PDB file of C-alpha atoms in Angstrom:
ATOM      1  CA  UNK A   1      14.825  10.669   8.243  1.00 38.00           C
ATOM      2  CA  UNK A   2      14.949   9.419   4.694  1.00 47.00           C
ATOM      3  CA  UNK A   3      17.170  11.563   2.528  1.00 47.00           C
ATOM      4  CA  UNK A   4      15.097  12.526  -0.486  1.00 49.00           C
ATOM      5  CA  UNK A   5      13.644  15.537  -2.234  1.00 44.00           C
ATOM      6  CA  UNK A   6      11.511  18.041  -0.361  1.00 45.00           C
ATOM      7  CA  UNK A   7       8.520  17.240  -2.578  1.00 55.00           C
ATOM      8  CA  UNK A   8       8.331  13.703  -1.235  1.00 64.00           C
ATOM      9  CA  UNK A   9       8.574  14.781   2.390  1.00 55.00           C
ATOM     10  CA  UNK A  10       5.970  17.520   1.877  1.00 58.00           C
ATOM     11  CA  UNK A  11       3.704  15.077   0.049  1.00 63.00           C
ATOM     12  CA  UNK A  12       3.953  12.513   2.812  1.00 63.00           C
ATOM     13  CA  UNK A  13       3.109  15.141   5.422  1.00 63.00           C
ATOM     14  CA  UNK A  14       0.066  16.170   3.381  1.00 65.00           C
ATOM     15  CA  UNK A  15      -0.864  12.524   2.901  1.00 61.00           C
ATOM     16  CA  UNK A  16      -0.749  11.702   6.596  1.00 59.00           C
ATOM     17  CA  UNK A  17      -4.069  13.504   6.834  1.00 71.00           C
ATOM     18  CA  UNK A  18      -5.390  10.704   4.635  1.00 74.00           C
ATOM     19  CA  UNK A  19      -3.241   7.807   5.790  1.00 71.00           C
ATOM     20  CA  UNK A  20      -2.638   7.804   9.518  1.00 70.00           C
ATOM     21  CA  UNK A  21       0.683   6.014   9.082  1.00 76.00           C
ATOM     22  CA  UNK A  22       3.300   7.871   7.076  1.00 78.00           C
ATOM     23  CA  UNK A  23       5.813   5.077   7.735  1.00 84.00           C
ATOM     24  CA  UNK A  24       3.492   2.676   5.881  1.00 88.00           C
ATOM     25  CA  UNK A  25       3.313   5.136   2.990  1.00 87.00           C
ATOM     26  CA  UNK A  26       7.121   5.364   2.901  1.00 87.00           C
ATOM     27  CA  UNK A  27       7.380   1.565   2.930  1.00 91.00           C
ATOM     28  CA  UNK A  28       4.932   1.272   0.011  1.00 93.00           C
ATOM     29  CA  UNK A  29       6.832   3.920  -1.997  1.00 91.00           C
ATOM     30  CA  UNK A  30      10.129   2.195  -1.247  1.00 92.00           C
ATOM     31  CA  UNK A  31       8.813  -1.173  -2.360  1.00 95.00           C
ATOM     32  CA  UNK A  32       7.030   0.182  -5.430  1.00 95.00           C
ATOM     33  CA  UNK A  33       9.692   2.491  -6.875  1.00 94.00           C
ATOM     34  CA  UNK A  34      12.714   2.650  -4.561  1.00 91.00           C
ATOM     35  CA  UNK A  35      11.721   6.343  -4.194  1.00 88.00           C
ATOM     36  CA  UNK A  36      12.230   7.052  -7.902  1.00 90.00           C
ATOM     37  CA  UNK A  37       9.627   9.651  -8.931  1.00 88.00           C
ATOM     38  CA  UNK A  38      10.173   8.747 -12.593  1.00 93.00           C
ATOM     39  CA  UNK A  39       9.804   4.970 -12.165  1.00 94.00           C
ATOM     40  CA  UNK A  40       7.903   3.183 -14.929  1.00 94.00           C
ATOM     41  CA  UNK A  41       6.964  -0.492 -14.942  1.00 93.00           C
ATOM     42  CA  UNK A  42       6.348  -2.881 -17.806  1.00 91.00           C
ATOM     43  CA  UNK A  43       2.715  -3.041 -16.596  1.00 89.00           C
ATOM     44  CA  UNK A  44       2.382   0.700 -17.192  1.00 92.00           C
ATOM     45  CA  UNK A  45       2.527   1.783 -13.544  1.00 95.00           C
ATOM     46  CA  UNK A  46       4.128   5.179 -13.011  1.00 97.00           C
ATOM     47  CA  UNK A  47       5.797   7.261 -10.336  1.00 95.00           C
ATOM     48  CA  UNK A  48       6.703   6.850  -6.690  1.00 91.00           C
ATOM     49  CA  UNK A  49       3.700   4.751  -5.782  1.00 94.00           C
ATOM     50  CA  UNK A  50       3.504   3.002  -9.168  1.00 96.00           C
ATOM     51  CA  UNK A  51      -0.085   3.759 -10.081  1.00 97.00           C
ATOM     52  CA  UNK A  52      -1.603   2.425 -13.265  1.00 96.00           C
ATOM     53  CA  UNK A  53      -3.526   4.876 -15.442  1.00 94.00           C
ATOM     54  CA  UNK A  54      -6.970   3.408 -14.793  1.00 95.00           C
ATOM     55  CA  UNK A  55      -6.524   3.358 -11.033  1.00 96.00           C
ATOM     56  CA  UNK A  56      -5.107   6.894 -11.015  1.00 97.00           C
ATOM     57  CA  UNK A  57      -7.975   8.204 -13.148  1.00 97.00           C
ATOM     58  CA  UNK A  58     -10.586   6.540 -10.917  1.00 97.00           C
ATOM     59  CA  UNK A  59      -9.022   7.886  -7.703  1.00 96.00           C
ATOM     60  CA  UNK A  60      -8.546  11.399  -9.129  1.00 96.00           C
ATOM     61  CA  UNK A  61     -12.211  11.488 -10.169  1.00 97.00           C
ATOM     62  CA  UNK A  62     -13.368  10.198  -6.773  1.00 95.00           C
ATOM     63  CA  UNK A  63     -11.398  12.839  -4.833  1.00 93.00           C
ATOM     64  CA  UNK A  64     -12.045  15.612  -7.350  1.00 94.00           C
ATOM     65  CA  UNK A  65      -8.534  16.491  -8.495  1.00 93.00           C
ATOM     66  CA  UNK A  66      -7.525  17.203 -12.080  1.00 95.00           C
ATOM     67  CA  UNK A  67      -5.355  14.475 -13.551  1.00 96.00           C
ATOM     68  CA  UNK A  68      -3.443  13.582 -16.655  1.00 95.00           C
ATOM     69  CA  UNK A  69      -1.171  10.586 -17.122  1.00 93.00           C
ATOM     70  CA  UNK A  70       2.049  12.650 -17.065  1.00 93.00           C
ATOM     71  CA  UNK A  71       1.090  13.983 -13.602  1.00 95.00           C
ATOM     72  CA  UNK A  72       1.969  10.571 -12.169  1.00 95.00           C
ATOM     73  CA  UNK A  73       5.657  11.503 -12.449  1.00 95.00           C
ATOM     74  CA  UNK A  74       5.124  14.458 -10.080  1.00 91.00           C
ATOM     75  CA  UNK A  75       5.750  13.287  -6.522  1.00 88.00           C
ATOM     76  CA  UNK A  76       3.021  15.258  -4.781  1.00 86.00           C
ATOM     77  CA  UNK A  77       0.321  14.276  -7.285  1.00 91.00           C
ATOM     78  CA  UNK A  78       1.397  10.632  -7.291  1.00 92.00           C
ATOM     79  CA  UNK A  79       1.431  10.389  -3.510  1.00 90.00           C
ATOM     80  CA  UNK A  80      -1.885  12.213  -3.239  1.00 90.00           C
ATOM     81  CA  UNK A  81      -3.506   9.640  -5.525  1.00 93.00           C
ATOM     82  CA  UNK A  82      -1.552   6.697  -4.105  1.00 93.00           C
ATOM     83  CA  UNK A  83      -2.359   7.539  -0.493  1.00 91.00           C
ATOM     84  CA  UNK A  84      -6.035   8.002  -1.334  1.00 92.00           C
ATOM     85  CA  UNK A  85      -6.066   4.639  -3.088  1.00 95.00           C
ATOM     86  CA  UNK A  86      -4.320   3.045  -0.106  1.00 93.00           C
ATOM     87  CA  UNK A  87      -6.950   4.596   2.187  1.00 93.00           C
ATOM     88  CA  UNK A  88      -9.678   3.211  -0.079  1.00 95.00           C
ATOM     89  CA  UNK A  89      -8.139  -0.278   0.249  1.00 96.00           C
ATOM     90  CA  UNK A  90      -7.693   0.139   3.998  1.00 93.00           C
ATOM     91  CA  UNK A  91     -11.386   1.040   4.334  1.00 93.00           C
ATOM     92  CA  UNK A  92     -12.417  -1.854   2.072  1.00 95.00           C
ATOM     93  CA  UNK A  93     -10.448  -4.304   4.216  1.00 94.00           C
ATOM     94  CA  UNK A  94     -11.668  -2.799   7.515  1.00 90.00           C
ATOM     95  CA  UNK A  95      -8.351  -1.334   8.638  1.00 88.00           C
ATOM     96  CA  UNK A  96      -6.321  -4.470   7.938  1.00 91.00           C
ATOM     97  CA  UNK A  97      -2.958  -3.207   6.640  1.00 92.00           C
ATOM     98  CA  UNK A  98      -1.872  -6.709   5.612  1.00 94.00           C
ATOM     99  CA  UNK A  99      -4.870  -7.146   3.312  1.00 95.00           C
ATOM    100  CA  UNK A 100      -4.642  -3.557   2.037  1.00 95.00           C
ATOM    101  CA  UNK A 101      -0.927  -3.999   1.285  1.00 97.00           C
ATOM    102  CA  UNK A 102      -1.543  -7.263  -0.558  1.00 97.00           C
ATOM    103  CA  UNK A 103      -4.362  -5.568  -2.493  1.00 98.00           C
ATOM    104  CA  UNK A 104      -2.142  -2.619  -3.426  1.00 97.00           C
ATOM    105  CA  UNK A 105       0.237  -5.097  -5.039  1.00 96.00           C
ATOM    106  CA  UNK A 106      -2.014  -7.817  -6.455  1.00 96.00           C
ATOM    107  CA  UNK A 107      -5.337  -5.997  -6.665  1.00 96.00           C
ATOM    108  CA  UNK A 108      -8.358  -6.045  -4.348  1.00 97.00           C
ATOM    109  CA  UNK A 109     -10.240  -8.589  -6.463  1.00 97.00           C
ATOM    110  CA  UNK A 110      -7.445 -11.124  -6.070  1.00 97.00           C
ATOM    111  CA  UNK A 111      -7.313 -10.592  -2.309  1.00 97.00           C
ATOM    112  CA  UNK A 112     -11.085 -11.055  -2.114  1.00 96.00           C
ATOM    113  CA  UNK A 113     -10.768 -14.259  -4.136  1.00 96.00           C
ATOM    114  CA  UNK A 114      -8.006 -15.573  -1.862  1.00 96.00           C
ATOM    115  CA  UNK A 115     -10.175 -14.864   1.166  1.00 95.00           C
ATOM    116  CA  UNK A 116     -13.209 -16.537  -0.425  1.00 94.00           C
ATOM    117  CA  UNK A 117     -11.152 -19.642  -1.257  1.00 92.00           C
ATOM    118  CA  UNK A 118      -9.712 -19.836   2.231  1.00 90.00           C
ATOM    119  CA  UNK A 119     -11.207 -22.728   4.193  1.00 88.00           C
ATOM    120  CA  UNK A 120     -10.238 -21.531   7.678  1.00 90.00           C
ATOM    121  CA  UNK A 121      -8.967 -18.516   9.581  1.00 90.00           C
ATOM    122  CA  UNK A 122      -5.176 -18.385   9.671  1.00 91.00           C
ATOM    123  CA  UNK A 123      -2.630 -16.568  11.808  1.00 91.00           C
ATOM    124  CA  UNK A 124      -1.497 -13.469   9.885  1.00 90.00           C
ATOM    125  CA  UNK A 125       2.030 -14.785   9.321  1.00 92.00           C
ATOM    126  CA  UNK A 126       0.741 -18.089   7.924  1.00 94.00           C
ATOM    127  CA  UNK A 127      -1.712 -16.216   5.687  1.00 95.00           C
ATOM    128  CA  UNK A 128       1.150 -14.144   4.273  1.00 95.00           C
ATOM    129  CA  UNK A 129       3.327 -17.233   3.774  1.00 96.00           C
ATOM    130  CA  UNK A 130       0.549 -18.988   1.875  1.00 94.00           C
ATOM    131  CA  UNK A 131      -0.085 -16.188  -0.626  1.00 96.00           C
ATOM    132  CA  UNK A 132      -0.096 -17.820  -4.069  1.00 95.00           C
ATOM    133  CA  UNK A 133       2.123 -15.144  -5.667  1.00 96.00           C
ATOM    134  CA  UNK A 134       5.744 -15.071  -4.527  1.00 96.00           C
ATOM    135  CA  UNK A 135       5.975 -11.391  -5.543  1.00 96.00           C
ATOM    136  CA  UNK A 136       3.007 -10.425  -3.352  1.00 97.00           C
ATOM    137  CA  UNK A 137       4.284 -12.517  -0.455  1.00 97.00           C
ATOM    138  CA  UNK A 138       7.693 -10.767  -0.542  1.00 98.00           C
ATOM    139  CA  UNK A 139       6.016  -7.403  -1.123  1.00 98.00           C
ATOM    140  CA  UNK A 140       3.834  -7.683   1.995  1.00 97.00           C
ATOM    141  CA  UNK A 141       6.750  -8.906   4.127  1.00 96.00           C
ATOM    142  CA  UNK A 142       8.988  -6.048   2.972  1.00 97.00           C
ATOM    143  CA  UNK A 143       6.337  -3.361   3.416  1.00 95.00           C
ATOM    144  CA  UNK A 144       5.553  -4.538   6.949  1.00 92.00           C
ATOM    145  CA  UNK A 145       9.234  -4.693   7.897  1.00 92.00           C
ATOM    146  CA  UNK A 146      10.106  -1.301   6.430  1.00 91.00           C
ATOM    147  CA  UNK A 147       7.042   0.281   8.053  1.00 88.00           C
ATOM    148  CA  UNK A 148       8.557  -0.569  11.411  1.00 87.00           C
ATOM    149  CA  UNK A 149      12.015   0.669  10.354  1.00 85.00           C
ATOM    150  CA  UNK A 150      10.692   3.980   8.997  1.00 81.00           C
ATOM    151  CA  UNK A 151       8.633   4.451  12.150  1.00 81.00           C
ATOM    152  CA  UNK A 152      11.554   3.647  14.441  1.00 77.00           C
ATOM    153  CA  UNK A 153      13.888   6.338  13.095  1.00 72.00           C
ATOM    154  CA  UNK A 154      11.683   9.297  14.131  1.00 67.00           C
ATOM    155  CA  UNK A 155      10.610   7.483  17.309  1.00 68.00           C
ATOM    156  CA  UNK A 156       7.132   6.386  16.229  1.00 68.00           C
ATOM    157  CA  UNK A 157       5.925   3.276  18.008  1.00 67.00           C
ATOM    158  CA  UNK A 158       4.578   1.416  15.016  1.00 61.00           C
ATOM    159  CA  UNK A 159       3.566  -2.160  15.731  1.00 60.00           C
ATOM    160  CA  UNK A 160       4.305  -4.594  12.938  1.00 57.00           C
ATOM    161  CA  UNK A 161       0.791  -5.977  13.192  1.00 62.00           C
ATOM    162  CA  UNK A 162      -2.246  -4.360  14.824  1.00 60.00           C
ATOM    163  CA  UNK A 163      -3.593  -6.468  17.660  1.00 57.00           C
ATOM    164  CA  UNK A 164      -6.943  -7.002  15.927  1.00 57.00           C
ATOM    165  CA  UNK A 165      -5.161  -8.516  12.892  1.00 58.00           C
ATOM    166  CA  UNK A 166      -3.674 -11.587  14.505  1.00 66.00           C
ATOM    167  CA  UNK A 167      -5.844 -13.832  12.329  1.00 77.00           C
ATOM    168  CA  UNK A 168      -7.055 -13.494   8.755  1.00 79.00           C
ATOM    169  CA  UNK A 169     -10.037 -15.320   7.339  1.00 77.00           C
ATOM    170  CA  UNK A 170     -13.119 -14.833   5.288  1.00 62.00           C
ATOM    171  CA  UNK A 171     -16.140 -13.184   6.814  1.00 57.00           C
ATOM    172  CA  UNK A 172     -19.015 -15.337   7.923  1.00 50.00           C
ATOM    173  CA  UNK A 173     -22.230 -14.584   6.040  1.00 45.00           C
ATOM    174  CA  UNK A 174     -25.329 -13.464   7.832  1.00 38.00           C
TER     175      UNK A 174
END
């Protein structure tokens, strides 16, 4: 088990009702903030899951929870919003954790644009390796790897890649 404050553990347990994979949530939090609840980025992202104000406000409104910017430094609030946003991305990308992870880092519009510009379906590992942003490429690789590690410790069989996600490509119209 990860040694950290009780708030984080409690928040993750609460969040697993939203995100079915707490090890993925841990991996995102690790990559975003190294588990620092008071993390702040130059882009204005705050807290464990490094949410930007606009995203946090939109998610809080959608799920009906009160929110103010300073709440992002409270672990439970940050993970509640972050896990709901991750679920929103997971739904948008039809359960594809690779695409949802890339979108959490680079934004869903960029991921959509990359998919639209893609000329053929690619194996998932090639798709990751061809991401145009080095930061996003490393981010996705690290999140996937640490998801497996965080799942292994408590004995969760967490496949690195879901079987239905062996290839990534744009949807055919019609």
